[in-house]
mmCIF file of C-alpha atoms and ligand atoms in Angstrom:
data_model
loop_
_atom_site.group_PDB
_atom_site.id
_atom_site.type_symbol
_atom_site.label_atom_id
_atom_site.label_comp_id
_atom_site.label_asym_id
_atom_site.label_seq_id
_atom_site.Cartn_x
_atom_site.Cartn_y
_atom_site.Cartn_z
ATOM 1 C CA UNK A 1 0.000 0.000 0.000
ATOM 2 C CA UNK A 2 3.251 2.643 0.601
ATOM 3 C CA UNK A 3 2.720 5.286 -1.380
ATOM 4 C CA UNK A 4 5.936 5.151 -3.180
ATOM 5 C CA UNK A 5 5.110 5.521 -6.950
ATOM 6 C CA UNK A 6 3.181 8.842 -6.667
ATOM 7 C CA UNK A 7 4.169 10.957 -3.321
ATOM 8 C CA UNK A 8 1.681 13.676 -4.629
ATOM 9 C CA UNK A 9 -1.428 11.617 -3.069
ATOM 10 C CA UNK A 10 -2.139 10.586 0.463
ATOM 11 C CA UNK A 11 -4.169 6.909 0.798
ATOM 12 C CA UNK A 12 -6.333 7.598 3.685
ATOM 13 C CA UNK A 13 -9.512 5.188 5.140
ATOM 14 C CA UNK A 14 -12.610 6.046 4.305
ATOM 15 C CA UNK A 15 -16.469 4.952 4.425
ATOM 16 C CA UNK A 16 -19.507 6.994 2.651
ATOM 17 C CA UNK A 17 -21.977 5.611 5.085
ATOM 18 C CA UNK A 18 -22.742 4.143 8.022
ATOM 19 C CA UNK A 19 -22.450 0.133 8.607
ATOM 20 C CA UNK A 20 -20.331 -2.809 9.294
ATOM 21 C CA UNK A 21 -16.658 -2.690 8.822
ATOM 22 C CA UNK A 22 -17.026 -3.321 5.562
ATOM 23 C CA UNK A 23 -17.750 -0.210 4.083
ATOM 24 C CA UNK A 24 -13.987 0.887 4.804
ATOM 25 C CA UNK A 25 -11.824 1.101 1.931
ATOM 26 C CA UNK A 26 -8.886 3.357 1.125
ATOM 27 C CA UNK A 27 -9.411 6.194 -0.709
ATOM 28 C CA UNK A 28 -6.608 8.348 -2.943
ATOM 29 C CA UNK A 29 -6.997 11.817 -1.418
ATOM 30 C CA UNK A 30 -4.750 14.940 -2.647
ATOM 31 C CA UNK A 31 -1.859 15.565 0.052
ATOM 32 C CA UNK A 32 -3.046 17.559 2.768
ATOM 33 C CA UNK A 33 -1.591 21.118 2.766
ATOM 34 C CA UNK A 34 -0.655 22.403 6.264
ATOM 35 C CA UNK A 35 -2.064 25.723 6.715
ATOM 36 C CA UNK A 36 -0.590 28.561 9.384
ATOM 37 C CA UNK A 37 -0.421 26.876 12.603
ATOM 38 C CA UNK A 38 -0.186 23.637 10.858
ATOM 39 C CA UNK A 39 2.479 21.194 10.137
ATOM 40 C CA UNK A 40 2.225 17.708 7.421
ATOM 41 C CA UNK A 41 2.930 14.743 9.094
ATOM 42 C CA UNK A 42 4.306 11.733 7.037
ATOM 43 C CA UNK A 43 2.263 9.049 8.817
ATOM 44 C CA UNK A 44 4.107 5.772 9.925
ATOM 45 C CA UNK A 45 1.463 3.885 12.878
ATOM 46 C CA UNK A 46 -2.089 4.830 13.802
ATOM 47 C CA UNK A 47 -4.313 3.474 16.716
ATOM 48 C CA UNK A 48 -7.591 1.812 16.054
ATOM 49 C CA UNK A 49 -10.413 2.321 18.663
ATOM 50 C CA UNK A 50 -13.608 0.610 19.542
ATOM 51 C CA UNK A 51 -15.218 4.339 19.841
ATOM 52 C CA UNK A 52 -14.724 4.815 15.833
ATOM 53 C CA UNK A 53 -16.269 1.452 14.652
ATOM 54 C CA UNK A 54 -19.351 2.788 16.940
ATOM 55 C CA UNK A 55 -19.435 5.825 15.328
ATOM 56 C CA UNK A 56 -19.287 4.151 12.238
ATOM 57 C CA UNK A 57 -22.343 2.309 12.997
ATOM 58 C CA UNK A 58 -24.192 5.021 13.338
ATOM 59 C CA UNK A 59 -24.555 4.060 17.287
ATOM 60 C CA UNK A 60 -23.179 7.591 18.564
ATOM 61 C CA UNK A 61 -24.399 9.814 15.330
ATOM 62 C CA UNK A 62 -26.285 11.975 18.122
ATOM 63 C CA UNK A 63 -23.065 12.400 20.446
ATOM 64 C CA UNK A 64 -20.524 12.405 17.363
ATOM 65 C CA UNK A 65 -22.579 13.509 14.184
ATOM 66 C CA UNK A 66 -20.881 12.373 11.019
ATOM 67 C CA UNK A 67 -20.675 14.015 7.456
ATOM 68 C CA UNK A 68 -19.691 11.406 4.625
ATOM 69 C CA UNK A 69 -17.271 10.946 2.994
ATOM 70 C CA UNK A 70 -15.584 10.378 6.751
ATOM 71 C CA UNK A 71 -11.913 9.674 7.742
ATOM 72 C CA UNK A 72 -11.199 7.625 10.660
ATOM 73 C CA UNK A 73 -8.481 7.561 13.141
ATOM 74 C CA UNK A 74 -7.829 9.924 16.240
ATOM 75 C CA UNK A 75 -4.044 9.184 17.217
ATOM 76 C CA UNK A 76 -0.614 8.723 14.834
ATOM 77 C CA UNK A 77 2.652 8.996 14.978
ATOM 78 C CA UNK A 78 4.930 9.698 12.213
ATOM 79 C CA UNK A 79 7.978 11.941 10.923
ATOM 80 C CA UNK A 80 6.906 15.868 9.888
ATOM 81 C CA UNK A 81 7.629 16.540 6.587
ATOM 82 C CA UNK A 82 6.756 20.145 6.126
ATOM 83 C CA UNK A 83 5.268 23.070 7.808
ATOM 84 C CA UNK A 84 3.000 25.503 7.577
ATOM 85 C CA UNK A 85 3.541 29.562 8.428
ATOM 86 C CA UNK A 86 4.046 30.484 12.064
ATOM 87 C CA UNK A 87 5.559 27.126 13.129
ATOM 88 C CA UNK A 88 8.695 27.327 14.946
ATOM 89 C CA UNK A 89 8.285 24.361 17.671
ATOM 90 C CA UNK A 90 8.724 21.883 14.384
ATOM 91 C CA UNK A 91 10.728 21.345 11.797
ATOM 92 C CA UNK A 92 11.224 18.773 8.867
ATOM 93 C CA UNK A 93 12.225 15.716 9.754
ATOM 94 C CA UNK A 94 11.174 16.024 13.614
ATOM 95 C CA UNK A 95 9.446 12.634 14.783
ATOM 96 C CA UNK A 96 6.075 13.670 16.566
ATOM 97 C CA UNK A 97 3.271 11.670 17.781
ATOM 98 C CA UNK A 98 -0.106 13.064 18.287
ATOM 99 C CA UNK A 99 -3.901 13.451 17.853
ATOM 100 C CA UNK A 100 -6.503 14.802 15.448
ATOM 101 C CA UNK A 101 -10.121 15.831 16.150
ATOM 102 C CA UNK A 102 -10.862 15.769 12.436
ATOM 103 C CA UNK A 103 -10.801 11.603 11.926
ATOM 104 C CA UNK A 104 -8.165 11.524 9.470
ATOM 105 C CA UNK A 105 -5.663 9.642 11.495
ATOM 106 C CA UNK A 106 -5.842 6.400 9.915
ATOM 107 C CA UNK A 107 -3.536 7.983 6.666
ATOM 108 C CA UNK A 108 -0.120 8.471 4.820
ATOM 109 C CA UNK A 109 -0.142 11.718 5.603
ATOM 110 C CA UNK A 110 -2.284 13.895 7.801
ATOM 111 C CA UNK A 111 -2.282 18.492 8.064
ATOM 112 C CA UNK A 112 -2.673 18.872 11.995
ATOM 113 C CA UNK A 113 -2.224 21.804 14.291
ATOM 114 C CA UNK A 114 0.904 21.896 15.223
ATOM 115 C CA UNK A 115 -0.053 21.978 18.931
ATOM 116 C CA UNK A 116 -1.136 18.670 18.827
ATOM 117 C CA UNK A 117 1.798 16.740 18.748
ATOM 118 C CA UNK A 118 4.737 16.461 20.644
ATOM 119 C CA UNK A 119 8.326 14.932 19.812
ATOM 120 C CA UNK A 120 8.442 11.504 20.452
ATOM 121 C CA UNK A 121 10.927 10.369 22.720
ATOM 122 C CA UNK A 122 13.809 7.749 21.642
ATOM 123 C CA UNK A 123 12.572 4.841 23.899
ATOM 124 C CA UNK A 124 9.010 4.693 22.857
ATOM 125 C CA UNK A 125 8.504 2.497 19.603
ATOM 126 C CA UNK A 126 6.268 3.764 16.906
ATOM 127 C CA UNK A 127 3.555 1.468 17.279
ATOM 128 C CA UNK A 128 3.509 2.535 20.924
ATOM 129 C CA UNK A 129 3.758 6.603 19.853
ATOM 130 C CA UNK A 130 1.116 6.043 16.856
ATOM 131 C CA UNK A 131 -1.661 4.645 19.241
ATOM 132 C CA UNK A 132 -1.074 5.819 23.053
ATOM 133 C CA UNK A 133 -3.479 9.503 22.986
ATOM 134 C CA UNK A 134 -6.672 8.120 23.114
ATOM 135 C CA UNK A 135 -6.347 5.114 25.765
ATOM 136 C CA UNK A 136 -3.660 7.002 27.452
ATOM 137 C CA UNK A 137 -5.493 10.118 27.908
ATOM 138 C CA UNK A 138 -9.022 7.850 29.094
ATOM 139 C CA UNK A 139 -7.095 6.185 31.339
ATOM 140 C CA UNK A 140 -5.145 9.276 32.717
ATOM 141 C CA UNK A 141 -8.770 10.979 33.260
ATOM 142 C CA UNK A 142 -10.276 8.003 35.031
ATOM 143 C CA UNK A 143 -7.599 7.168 37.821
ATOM 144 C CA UNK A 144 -7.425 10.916 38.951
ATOM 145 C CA UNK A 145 -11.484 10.789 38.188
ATOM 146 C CA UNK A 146 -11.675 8.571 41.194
ATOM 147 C CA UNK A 147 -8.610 10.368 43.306
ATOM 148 C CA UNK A 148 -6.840 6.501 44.318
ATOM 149 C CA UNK A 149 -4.198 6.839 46.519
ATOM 150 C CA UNK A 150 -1.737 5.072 47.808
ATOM 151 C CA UNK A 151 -2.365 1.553 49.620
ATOM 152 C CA UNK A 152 -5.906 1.757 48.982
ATOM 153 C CA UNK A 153 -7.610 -1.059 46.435
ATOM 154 C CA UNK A 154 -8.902 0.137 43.116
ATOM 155 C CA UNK A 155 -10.707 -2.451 40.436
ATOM 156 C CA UNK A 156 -10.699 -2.446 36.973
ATOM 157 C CA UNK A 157 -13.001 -4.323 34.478
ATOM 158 C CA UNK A 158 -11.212 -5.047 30.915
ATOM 159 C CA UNK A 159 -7.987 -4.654 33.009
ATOM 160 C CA UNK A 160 -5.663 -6.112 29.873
ATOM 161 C CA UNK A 161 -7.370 -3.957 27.310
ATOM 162 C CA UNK A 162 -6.305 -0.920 25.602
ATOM 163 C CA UNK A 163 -7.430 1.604 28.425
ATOM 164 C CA UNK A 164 -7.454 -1.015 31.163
ATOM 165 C CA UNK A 165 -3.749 -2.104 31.195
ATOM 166 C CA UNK A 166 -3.062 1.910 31.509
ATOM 167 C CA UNK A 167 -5.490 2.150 33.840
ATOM 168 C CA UNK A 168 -3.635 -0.485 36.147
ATOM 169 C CA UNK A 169 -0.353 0.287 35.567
ATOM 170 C CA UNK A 170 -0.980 4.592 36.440
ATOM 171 C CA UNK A 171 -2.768 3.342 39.302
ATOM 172 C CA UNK A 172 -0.052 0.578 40.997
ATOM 173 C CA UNK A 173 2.350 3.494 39.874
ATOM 174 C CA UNK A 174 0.436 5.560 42.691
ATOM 175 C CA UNK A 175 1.304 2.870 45.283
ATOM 176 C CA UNK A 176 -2.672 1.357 44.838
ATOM 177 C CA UNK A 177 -3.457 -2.576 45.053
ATOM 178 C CA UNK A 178 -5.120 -3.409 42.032
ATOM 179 C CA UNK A 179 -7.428 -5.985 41.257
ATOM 180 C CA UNK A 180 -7.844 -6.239 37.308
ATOM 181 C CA UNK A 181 -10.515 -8.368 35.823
ATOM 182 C CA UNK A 182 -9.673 -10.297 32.450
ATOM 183 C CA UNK A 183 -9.799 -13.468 30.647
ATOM 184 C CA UNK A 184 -6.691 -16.319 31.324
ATOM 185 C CA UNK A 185 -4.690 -15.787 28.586
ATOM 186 C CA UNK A 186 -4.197 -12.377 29.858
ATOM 187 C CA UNK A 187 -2.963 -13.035 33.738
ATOM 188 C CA UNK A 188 0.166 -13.289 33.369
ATOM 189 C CA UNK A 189 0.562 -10.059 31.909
ATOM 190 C CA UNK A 190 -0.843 -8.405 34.911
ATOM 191 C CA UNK A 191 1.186 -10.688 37.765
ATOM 192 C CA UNK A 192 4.292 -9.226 35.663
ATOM 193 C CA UNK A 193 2.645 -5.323 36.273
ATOM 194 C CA UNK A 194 2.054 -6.140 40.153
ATOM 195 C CA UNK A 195 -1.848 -6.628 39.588
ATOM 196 C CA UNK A 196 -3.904 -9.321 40.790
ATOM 197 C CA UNK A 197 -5.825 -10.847 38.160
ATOM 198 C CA UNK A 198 -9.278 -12.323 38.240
ATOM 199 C CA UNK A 199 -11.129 -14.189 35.742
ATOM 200 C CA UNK A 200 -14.556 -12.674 35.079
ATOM 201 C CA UNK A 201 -17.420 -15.241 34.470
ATOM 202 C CA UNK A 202 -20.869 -16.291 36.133
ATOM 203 C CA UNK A 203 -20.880 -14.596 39.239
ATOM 204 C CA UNK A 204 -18.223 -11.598 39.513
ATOM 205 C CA UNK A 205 -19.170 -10.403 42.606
ATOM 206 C CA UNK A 206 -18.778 -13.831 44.627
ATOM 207 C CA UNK A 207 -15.012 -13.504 42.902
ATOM 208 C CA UNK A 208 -14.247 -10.362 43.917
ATOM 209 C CA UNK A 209 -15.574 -10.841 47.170
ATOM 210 C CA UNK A 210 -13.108 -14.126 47.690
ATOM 211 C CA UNK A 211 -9.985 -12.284 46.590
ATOM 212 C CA UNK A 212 -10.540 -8.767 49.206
ATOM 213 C CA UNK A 213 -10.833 -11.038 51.672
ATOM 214 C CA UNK A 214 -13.541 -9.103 54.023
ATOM 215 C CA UNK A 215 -12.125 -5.997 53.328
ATOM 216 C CA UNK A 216 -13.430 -3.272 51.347
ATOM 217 C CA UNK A 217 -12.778 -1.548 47.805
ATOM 218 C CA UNK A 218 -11.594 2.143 47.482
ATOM 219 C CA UNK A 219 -12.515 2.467 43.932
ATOM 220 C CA UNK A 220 -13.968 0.970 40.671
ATOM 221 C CA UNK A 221 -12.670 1.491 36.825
ATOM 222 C CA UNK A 222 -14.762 0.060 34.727
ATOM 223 C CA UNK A 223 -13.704 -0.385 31.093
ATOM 224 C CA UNK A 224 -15.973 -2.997 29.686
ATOM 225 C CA UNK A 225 -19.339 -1.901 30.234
ATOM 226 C CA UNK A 226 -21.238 -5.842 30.582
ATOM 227 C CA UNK A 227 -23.215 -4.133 34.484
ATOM 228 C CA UNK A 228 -19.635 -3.601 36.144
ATOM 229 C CA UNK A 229 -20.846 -0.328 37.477
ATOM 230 C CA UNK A 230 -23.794 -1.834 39.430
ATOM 231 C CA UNK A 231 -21.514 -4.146 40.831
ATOM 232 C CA UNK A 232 -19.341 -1.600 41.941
ATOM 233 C CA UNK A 233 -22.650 -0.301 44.074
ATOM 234 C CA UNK A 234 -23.121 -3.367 45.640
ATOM 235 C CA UNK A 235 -19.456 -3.990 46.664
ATOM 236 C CA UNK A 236 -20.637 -1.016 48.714
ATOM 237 C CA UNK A 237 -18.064 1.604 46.851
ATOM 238 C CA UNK A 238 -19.389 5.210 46.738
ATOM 239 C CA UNK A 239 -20.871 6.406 43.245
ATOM 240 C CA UNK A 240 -18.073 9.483 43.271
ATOM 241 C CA UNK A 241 -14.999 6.693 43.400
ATOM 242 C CA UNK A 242 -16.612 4.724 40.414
ATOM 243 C CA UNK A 243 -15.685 5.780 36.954
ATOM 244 C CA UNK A 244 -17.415 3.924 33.720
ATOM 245 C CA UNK A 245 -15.883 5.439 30.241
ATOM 246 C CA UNK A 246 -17.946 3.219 28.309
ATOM 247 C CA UNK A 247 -21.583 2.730 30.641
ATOM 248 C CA UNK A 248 -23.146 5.854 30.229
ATOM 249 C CA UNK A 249 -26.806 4.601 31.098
ATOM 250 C CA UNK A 250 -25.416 3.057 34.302
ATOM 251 C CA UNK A 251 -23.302 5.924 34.649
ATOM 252 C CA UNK A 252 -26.648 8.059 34.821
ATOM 253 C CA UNK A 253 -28.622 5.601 36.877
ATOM 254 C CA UNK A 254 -26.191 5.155 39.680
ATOM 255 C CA UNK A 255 -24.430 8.790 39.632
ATOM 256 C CA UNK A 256 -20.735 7.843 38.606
ATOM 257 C CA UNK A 257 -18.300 9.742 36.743
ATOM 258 C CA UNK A 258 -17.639 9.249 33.410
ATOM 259 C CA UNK A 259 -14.310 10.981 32.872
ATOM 260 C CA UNK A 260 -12.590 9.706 29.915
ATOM 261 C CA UNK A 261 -10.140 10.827 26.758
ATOM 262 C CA UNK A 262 -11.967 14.458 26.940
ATOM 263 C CA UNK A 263 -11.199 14.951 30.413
ATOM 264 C CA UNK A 264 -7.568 14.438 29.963
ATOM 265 C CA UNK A 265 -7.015 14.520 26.137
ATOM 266 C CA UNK A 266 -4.274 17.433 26.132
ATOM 267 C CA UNK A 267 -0.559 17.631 24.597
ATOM 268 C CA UNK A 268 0.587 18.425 27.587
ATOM 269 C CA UNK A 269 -0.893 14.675 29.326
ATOM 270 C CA UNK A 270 0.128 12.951 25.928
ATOM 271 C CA UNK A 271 3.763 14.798 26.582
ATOM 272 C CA UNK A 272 3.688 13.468 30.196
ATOM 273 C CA UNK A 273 2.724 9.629 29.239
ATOM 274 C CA UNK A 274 5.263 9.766 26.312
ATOM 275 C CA UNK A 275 7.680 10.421 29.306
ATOM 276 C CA UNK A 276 6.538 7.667 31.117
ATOM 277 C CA UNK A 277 6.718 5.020 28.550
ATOM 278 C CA UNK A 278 10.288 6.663 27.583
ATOM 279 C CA UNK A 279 11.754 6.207 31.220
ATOM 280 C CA UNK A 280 9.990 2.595 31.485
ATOM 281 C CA UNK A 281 7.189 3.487 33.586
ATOM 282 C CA UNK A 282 4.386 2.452 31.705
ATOM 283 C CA UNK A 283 4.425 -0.432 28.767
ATOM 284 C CA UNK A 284 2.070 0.391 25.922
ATOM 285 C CA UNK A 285 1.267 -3.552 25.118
ATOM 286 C CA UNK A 286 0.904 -3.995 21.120
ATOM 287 C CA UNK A 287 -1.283 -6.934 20.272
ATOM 288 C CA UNK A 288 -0.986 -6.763 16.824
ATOM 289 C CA UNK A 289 -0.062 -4.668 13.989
ATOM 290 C CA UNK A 290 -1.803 -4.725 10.162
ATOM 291 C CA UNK A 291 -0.975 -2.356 7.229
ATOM 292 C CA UNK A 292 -3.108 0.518 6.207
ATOM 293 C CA UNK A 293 -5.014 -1.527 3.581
ATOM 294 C CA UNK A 294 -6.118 -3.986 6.039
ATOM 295 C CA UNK A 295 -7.901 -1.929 8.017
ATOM 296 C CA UNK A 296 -10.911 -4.133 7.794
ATOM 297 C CA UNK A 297 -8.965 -6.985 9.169
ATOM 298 C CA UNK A 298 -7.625 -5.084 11.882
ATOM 299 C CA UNK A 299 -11.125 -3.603 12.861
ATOM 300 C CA UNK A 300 -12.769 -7.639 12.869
ATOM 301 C CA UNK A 301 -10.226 -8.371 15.058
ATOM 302 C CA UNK A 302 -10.700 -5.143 17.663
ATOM 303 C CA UNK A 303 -14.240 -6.049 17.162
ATOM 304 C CA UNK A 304 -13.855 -9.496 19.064
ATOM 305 C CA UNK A 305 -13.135 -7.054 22.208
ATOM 306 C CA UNK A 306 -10.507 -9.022 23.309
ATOM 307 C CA UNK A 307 -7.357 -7.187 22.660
ATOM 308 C CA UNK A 308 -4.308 -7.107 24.934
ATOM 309 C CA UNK A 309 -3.382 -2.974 24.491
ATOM 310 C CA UNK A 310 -3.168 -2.446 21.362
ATOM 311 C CA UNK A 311 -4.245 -2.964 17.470
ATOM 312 C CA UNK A 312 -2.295 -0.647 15.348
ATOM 313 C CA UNK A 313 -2.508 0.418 11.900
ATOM 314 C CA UNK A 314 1.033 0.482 9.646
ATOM 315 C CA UNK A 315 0.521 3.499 7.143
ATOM 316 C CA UNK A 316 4.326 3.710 6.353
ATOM 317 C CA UNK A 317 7.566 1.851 7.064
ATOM 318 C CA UNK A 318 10.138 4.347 6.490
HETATM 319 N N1 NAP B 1 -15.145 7.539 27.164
HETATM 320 C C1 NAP B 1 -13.990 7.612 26.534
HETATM 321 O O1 NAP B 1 -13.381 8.649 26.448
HETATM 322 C C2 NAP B 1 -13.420 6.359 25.940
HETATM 323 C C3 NAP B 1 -12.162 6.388 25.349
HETATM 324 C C4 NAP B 1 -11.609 5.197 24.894
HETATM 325 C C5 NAP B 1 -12.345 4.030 24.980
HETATM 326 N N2 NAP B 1 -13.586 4.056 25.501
HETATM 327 C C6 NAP B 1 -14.389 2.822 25.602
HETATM 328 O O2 NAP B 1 -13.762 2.007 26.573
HETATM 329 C C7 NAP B 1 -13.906 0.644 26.240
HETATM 330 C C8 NAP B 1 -12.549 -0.031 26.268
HETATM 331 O O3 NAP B 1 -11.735 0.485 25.225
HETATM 332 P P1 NAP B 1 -10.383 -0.259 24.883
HETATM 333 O O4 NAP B 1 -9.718 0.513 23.820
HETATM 334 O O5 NAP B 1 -9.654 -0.546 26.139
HETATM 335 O O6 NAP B 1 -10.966 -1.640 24.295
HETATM 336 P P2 NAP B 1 -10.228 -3.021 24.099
HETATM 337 O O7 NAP B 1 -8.778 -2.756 23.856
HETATM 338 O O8 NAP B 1 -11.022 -3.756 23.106
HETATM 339 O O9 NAP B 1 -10.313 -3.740 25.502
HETATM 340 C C9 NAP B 1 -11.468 -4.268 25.976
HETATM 341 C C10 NAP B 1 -11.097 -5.304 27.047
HETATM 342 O O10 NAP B 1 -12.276 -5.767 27.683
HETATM 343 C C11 NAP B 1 -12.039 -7.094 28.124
HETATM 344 N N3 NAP B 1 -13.312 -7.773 28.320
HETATM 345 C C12 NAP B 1 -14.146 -8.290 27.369
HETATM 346 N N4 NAP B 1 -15.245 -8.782 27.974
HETATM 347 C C13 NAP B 1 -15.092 -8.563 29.312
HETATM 348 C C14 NAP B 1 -15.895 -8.837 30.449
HETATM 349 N N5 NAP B 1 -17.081 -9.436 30.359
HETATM 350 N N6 NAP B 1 -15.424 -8.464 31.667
HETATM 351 C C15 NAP B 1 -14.233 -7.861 31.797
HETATM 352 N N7 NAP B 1 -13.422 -7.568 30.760
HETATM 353 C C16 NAP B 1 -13.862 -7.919 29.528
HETATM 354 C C17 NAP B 1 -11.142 -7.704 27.058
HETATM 355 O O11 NAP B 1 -10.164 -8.511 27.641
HETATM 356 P P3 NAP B 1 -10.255 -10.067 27.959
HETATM 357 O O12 NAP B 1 -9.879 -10.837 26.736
HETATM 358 O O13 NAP B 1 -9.274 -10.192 29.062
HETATM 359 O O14 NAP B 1 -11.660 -10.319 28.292
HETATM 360 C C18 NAP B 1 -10.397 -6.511 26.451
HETATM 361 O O15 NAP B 1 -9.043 -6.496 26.879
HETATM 362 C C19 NAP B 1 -14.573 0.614 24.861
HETATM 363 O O16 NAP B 1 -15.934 0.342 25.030
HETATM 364 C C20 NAP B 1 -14.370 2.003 24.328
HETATM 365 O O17 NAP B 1 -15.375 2.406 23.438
HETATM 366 C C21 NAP B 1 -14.143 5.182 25.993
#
């Protein structure tokens, strides 16, 4: 898929309507022109999110209205190759990662304020750089959202996930015990990241009862949706110490917060997790990785909603 033969056009996803995953396919777009404020970004990895395929759908056209033909894709990372007037923080050549509001991620090339990416640091891998703004920032906004501190027990539904294993690992990084539900194959990851894990099934709250042992939880995360956040009630945890980015009717049933990627999604927290992943503090798990034009493929397989971190897109190898 590279672009290689003709640099003069940008292959970008798009869809012309709402549906199944189908109706991606890539699309031969002029290159995007930065304008002032603006620099081009040559795109090399892009994150794929379960919020996009919903909006896709149609599910959220009242929350996130769409006008067709649409892009896709929130966060990239990728090398800048020119900018636009009034940009001195970047340069040709600089290696940024970063986010757009404009769903045109998921590209060769994207035109993005330049205030919306920051340099990416030598430790953290592309794949990690091109999809870290939107779980990182959801999961930045839901551990302060419910204020854990340390020695007290937070836990987190969909703990292995995209969000979730952020979630855990920002949260043991603030001296909490965590408790992180998730499916087998995932455990091990979490023993390695200090977590406890527990296998969700039948009867969660007999589980999680049997591993806090009489005592009480401090706090609830709840990433998967699936009645987590009514659970969280009747473990007896108070409504402000629950968070839910993905329960919304719960979330206005029971009075929980909902803080997620717009409560946090700033450069300056995407320039304080790129830190953190730099200096080995947090590990941005990759599941998988598919080129641009198998975007399709890489959405079925996000769709099974049982992803270890991350899915990320390929747009360019060099
Ligand atoms: N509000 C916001 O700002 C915001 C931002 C980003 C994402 N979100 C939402 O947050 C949710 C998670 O996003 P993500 O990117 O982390 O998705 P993801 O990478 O697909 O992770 C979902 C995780 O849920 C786990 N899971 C599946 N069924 C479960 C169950 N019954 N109980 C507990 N865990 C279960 C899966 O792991 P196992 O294989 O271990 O089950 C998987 O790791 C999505 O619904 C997304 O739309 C909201």
């Amino acid at each position: 898929m590279e672009n290689t033969k003709n640099p003069t056009l940008n292959h970008a996803v798009r869809y012309d309507q709402f549906g199944h995953r189908d109706v991606l396919y890539i699309d031969e777009l002029p290159l995007p022109s930065p304008k002032a404020g603006e620099v081009q970004v040559k795109i090399k990895t892009a994150g794929i999110n379960p919020g996009e395929a919903s909006i896709r759908e149609g599910l959220m056209a009242k929350q996130f209205p769409s006008t067709f033909p649409s892009g896709q894709g929130a966060d990239f990372a990728g090398v800048v190759t020119s900018v636009g007037i009034g940009v001195t923080k970047f340069s040709a050549g600089d290696e940024v990662l970063g986010f757009t509001e404009e769903r045109n991620g998921q590209a060769e090339y994207i035109a993005v304020k330049a205030d919306q990416l920051v340099a990416r640091p030598a430790n953290v891998s592309w794949e990690a750089a091109g999809g870290l703004f939107i779980v990182g920032s959801t999961a930045y906004a839901a551990v302060k959202a419910v204020n854990i501190k340390k020695g007290e027990t937070l836990i987190v539904s969909g703990a292995a996930g995209g969000v979730g294993s952020i979630v855990v690992q920002l949260a043991k990084k603030q001296g909490a015990n965590v408790i992180g539900l998730a499916s087998e194959p995932h455990h091990q990851w979490l023993k390695d990241h200090g977590i406890v894990p527990l296998a969700y099934g039948d009867n969660n709250e007999a589980t999680i009862k049997a591993a806090l042992n009489g005592k009480k939880a401090d706090a609830f995360i709840d990433t998967s949706g699936k009645g987590y956040v009514e659970l969280a009630i009747k473990l007896g945890i108070p409504a402000d110490r629950i968070d839910t980015v993905i329960d919304f009717e719960a979330a206005g049933k029971y009075k929980v917060k909902t803080d997620g990627s717009s409560a946090a999604g700033t450069v300056q927290v995407l320039e304080e997790l790129a830190e953190m992943v730099n200096d080995g503090e947090l590990e941005i798990a990759i599941a998988k990785t598919y080129p641009l034009n198998q975007v399709k493929e890489a959405y079925e397989e996000l769709e099974k909603r049982h992803t270890h971190g991350k899915i990320i897109l390929v747009a360019s190898a060099n």
